[in-house]
Every structure is written in C-alpha cells, then in structure tokens.
Amino acid sequence: MSGLAYCARAHVQRTFEHLTNVLPPQLKEKPQVLVIAGGTTPFRNDTDRELPFRQESNFYYLSGCSVPGSLLLALYQPEQTNASATLSVNLLIPEINAADLMWSVPPPTIEEAKQIFDVTNIQYSSELQSAIDLLLQSHPEAIFHTLPRNSPLFPVLPEEYLTTIVASETHTITDAYLLSSLHTVRLIKDEIEIAMLRRANDISSRAHETVMRVLGKAVQGKILQEKGAGIDRPLLPGEWLIEKEAEAEAIFIASCRREGAVHQAYLPIVAASKRAATLHYCCNDREFTWGPVKPHDHLNQGAFAQAPAPERKLEPQVLLIDAGCEWDCYSADITRTMPVGNGGMFSENSKQIYSLVLEMQQKSMETLKPGVHWDTIQLLCHEILVDGFLKLGLFKGSKDEILRSGISSAFFPHGVGHSLGMDVHDVPSASKPAVNSTIPQDNVGHPNFYTYLRLRLPLAEGMVVTVEPGIYFHEHLLKTAEESEYVNHDVLNKYREVGGVRIEDDVLITSDGHENLTKVRSDVEWLELVCSGEI
C-alpha cells in the first residue's frame, strides 16, 4: 500500500473537536470522554460456529483495531485560557486465554498491541471499570459520550460499566452527540483513508477485469469444455467457464481474496439479462439466458441444460456486476455492465442504452469539483437521459415538459451516487442531514428525482463519492409509464429485453476537481474487445 500508519489518535482528536463545537455552551469547556465497544465475534444461531468478524466502523475509525471484544476510552480536555488541549486514548483488548490458543488466533499481547495501534495506552478489557472510576475521580465534571445505547445497530456497551457514571451527581452521560460528530468528520477522508480506498479500488478493478477476460477466453474457445473434453477430474480455475451468475461471482471474489482482501464491502450483485433491472439483485443464482429459452423467460427452468449442443447458444444479453472488496475496513463500490453472447459484443439496443449511461457518467464527472451541489449532478443525469431518449424515439414531446413530469425516474429511479468510505453507503446522517439548508430551490426538476438520493450536500475536498447513473427497463417501474403521454410505447417494447445498465466509479473530490480511483475501463470499444477475447 502506501506504507502509512493508521492515525487513530488524529481521528479521535477531530471527533472531539467537532463534538465540542456542537455542544451547548455550558458543556463546551468541560472534560469530554468517549467510551465505546467494538464488535464481538458472531456465532451462527445457537451454535459455537464462528461467523466472519468485521469491526464496527466507528470503533475502527477511532482505534484502527480489528480485535474482537475490544473497548475504547478516550479523554479530551478542551483548550483553556492558560492551557492547550490535551488528549488521551486508551485501547482495551481481551486477554489471551487457553481456548484462544487452541481454537483460534489469539489477540495480541499488550506489548505487541503497543507496536500496532496508534493510541496513548493499552490495557486489558477487564480493566475498563477501574479506568472509568479513575476518570470520575480525576475529572469530576466530565461529560461521557457513547454511541446510541439500546440500539441494535451498534455493539453493546455493558451497562455495568456505565452505572457509576449514571449514579454520579457531577458527571453527565449522553448519546446525543457522538454519532453525528463521527459521521461528520468521517465524511472527509485523510491521506491514509484515501490510500486504503485506492487499494480497495485497485483490487476490485482487477477482479472486474478478470471476469471480463474469462468471458472473452470462452468466446475464443480457449477454455476447456467440461462436457465432451474427456476431463475426469475437478476443473481447475483456469478451466472455469462463466455460464451462471454464481460462477461470475465466484471468480470475482476469488480474485479479491487472492490479493489479500478479507471481506467484500457488500453482497455482490451479479445479474444477467433482464435481472439487471433489479437494483439490489443479490440472489446471483440464475443461469445466463440460452437458446432455445427466450430472453423473457428469466427462470430458465433448467431447459437449456437438456438442449442439444448445437442449440446451446447464449442469447445476446448484458451481465451487470456491482461488487467491490474492502481493504482494512475501507470499501470499493464498482459496477460494470458487460456484453454476454453475440460473440462478446453488445446488441444494438443494449449498446445504445449503455452509451447513454456512459454519457451520463462522463458529463457528471466533468462537473465534479468542490462547491457543486450533488443535487445538480442528479438533475444533469436526468436531463441527459431525456435528451437521449428523445433521440432514440423512446420519449416524445418537449424536454422541459418531460422533465417536469418526472417520467424519467421510471427509468433512472435511484440516486447518481453516495458517500463512500468505511461503509458503502457511508455516514448517512451527515451525507443526507435531516435538516438541510443547502438544497437548491430553483430549476430542480421533479421531486421524484431526489427520493432515493443518499447524498444531498455541496461537494468538498476530501469527499469520496460514487458516480453511478443507470437506465433500467423494470416491469414494475414501467407500469408508472404506461399512461404517460411522453413515452413511445412501440419503441419502448424494443428495449425491454435490455434489462438494465449501470456504470459506477469511485471518485475523490480534490481541491480543483476530482480523481477517479476506479481503474477498470468502461468504454464500449475496450469492453467489447475484452469480452470477445480479442485483447
């Protein structure tokens, strides 16, 4: 990666500084303490079988620690007239026990942890109560901050640690300020976070290209066929064909895992044919569409498997893969829509829709810089879609009237992107605040354009956002267009088989524009050359 160490103390400092700014005046100068729990190893139902562990994002942001069962206790004394601000960060980790040594990888020792984590002090988790008691004595008016308590969204901080604080007449404990402060500071990424996001993007970009190149090798007949090739053994990775959504998913995840990525950032979306119209389709369990099965028969019913070899021909279709890995709890979120069948080339209709989505994305990218409100990017995409549909004959009438009608949201129903960071839909309370005075009021198009927009702020340097326009022909959504005077239904019927197209890149907002962190290409010429096996 970059060789940079994770600066947990700087994150704690930023969080406390923002937190004190939003506190009521009478609390601002008092000592501030945060106490939070990290996640614990999950188990499957009522068994002792471990499930994959991934640290809670806010805890990792403040500690850089992925050890299950850890705790964090931090003290901040705001700047005073005669003294500068002071910060102390205590990380508490579980002790090693005999079962850990036998069954799993044990947590680090205290000495090992001191070399790993950027904190002031390391203690064992069992010492949290005594550490809290010491703070209560040394800072009699301290304000203790926690993440929302009694919430299923965050690790539980055992109440026994908080009883002495609650019982104190001079101390205050509150969960009203910490989460919103964390979300606000996490919205802007520092150099180390950007390096992690870049690494996640590099690995995920290569995984997307790997799937495309396996598809291309099959078109060229360069992959051994299981049937009729006399293979009496398990197929090796270089012999795997992609004929099902699950097979594409498996190759994507394997590519990420080979490069050291432990987790996917979210459940991969791998949707072929008309299933690409379902935005968060994550079943990934269907065959591609084959002849003699028709494109509209998305269930396939296994009929292709019994078809004679000469009839086993892929119908022209798209394969939409929306997937990205994590690197040290930082996410990539990339979508590529690629041609399948037709010799690895888009059909004419799918190419027209793909090219229009690519234009939506490219013109959005050209606009990105600090100060531009995200709502204007959303509106721009709808304007480009309407222009494109008018040229294709899908829409008829006046562009202004079509925009005012909101009918384009039947084809582009979601937001053009969202904040990205430790979580895919990152810091929701900060990226789409409940009270928001920044939203433009003039020339905004139809309200439906913004219903599912997850970011509604002016862009700022250090933000990382996805740019992911799409066009979909989803039967449920198209019902809203059935009575529209602006839709040419005869032309629309020709495009229904496309399903859906989405193109998504991850973008860093810089001081004078943007940097695209996503490396895998998306232009039509390159896609068709790769998916047809020509390069």
PDB file of C-alpha atoms in Angstrom, residues 4-5 13 102 106 148 197 204 253 279 283 302 304 346 353 363 397 400 417 435 456 523:
ATOM      1  CA  LEU A   4       1.384   4.984   6.041  1.00  0.00           C
ATOM      2  CA  ALA A   5       0.286   4.054   9.558  1.00  0.00           C
ATOM      3  CA  GLN A  13      -8.903  14.469  18.019  1.00  0.00           C
ATOM      4  CA  MET A 102      -6.221 -23.947  20.892  1.00  0.00           C
ATOM      5  CA  PRO A 106      -5.404 -15.152  19.993  1.00  0.00           C
ATOM      6  CA  PRO A 148     -26.700   5.253  20.764  1.00  0.00           C
ATOM      7  CA  LEU A 197      -9.843   3.304  -0.626  1.00  0.00           C
ATOM      8  CA  SER A 204     -11.748  -4.655  -7.190  1.00  0.00           C
ATOM      9  CA  ILE A 253     -14.474 -12.950  -5.013  1.00  0.00           C
ATOM     10  CA  LEU A 279     -31.221  -2.550  -8.445  1.00  0.00           C
ATOM     11  CA  CYS A 283     -29.524 -13.784  -5.488  1.00  0.00           C
ATOM     12  CA  GLY A 302     -33.146 -25.701 -16.458  1.00  0.00           C
ATOM     13  CA  PHE A 304     -31.073 -25.132 -21.578  1.00  0.00           C
ATOM     14  CA  PHE A 346     -23.408  -5.585 -27.255  1.00  0.00           C
ATOM     15  CA  ILE A 353     -28.520   2.345 -23.740  1.00  0.00           C
ATOM     16  CA  LYS A 363     -20.638  14.513 -18.130  1.00  0.00           C
ATOM     17  CA  GLY A 397     -42.697  15.881 -26.707  1.00  0.00           C
ATOM     18  CA  ASP A 400     -38.930  20.748 -20.357  1.00  0.00           C
ATOM     19  CA  GLY A 417     -24.219   8.256  -6.122  1.00  0.00           C
ATOM     20  CA  VAL A 435     -32.210  19.496   8.494  1.00  0.00           C
ATOM     21  CA  ARG A 456     -27.565  15.964  -0.658  1.00  0.00           C
ATOM     22  CA  ASP A 523     -15.648   2.492 -22.809  1.00  0.00           C
TER      23      ASP A 523
END
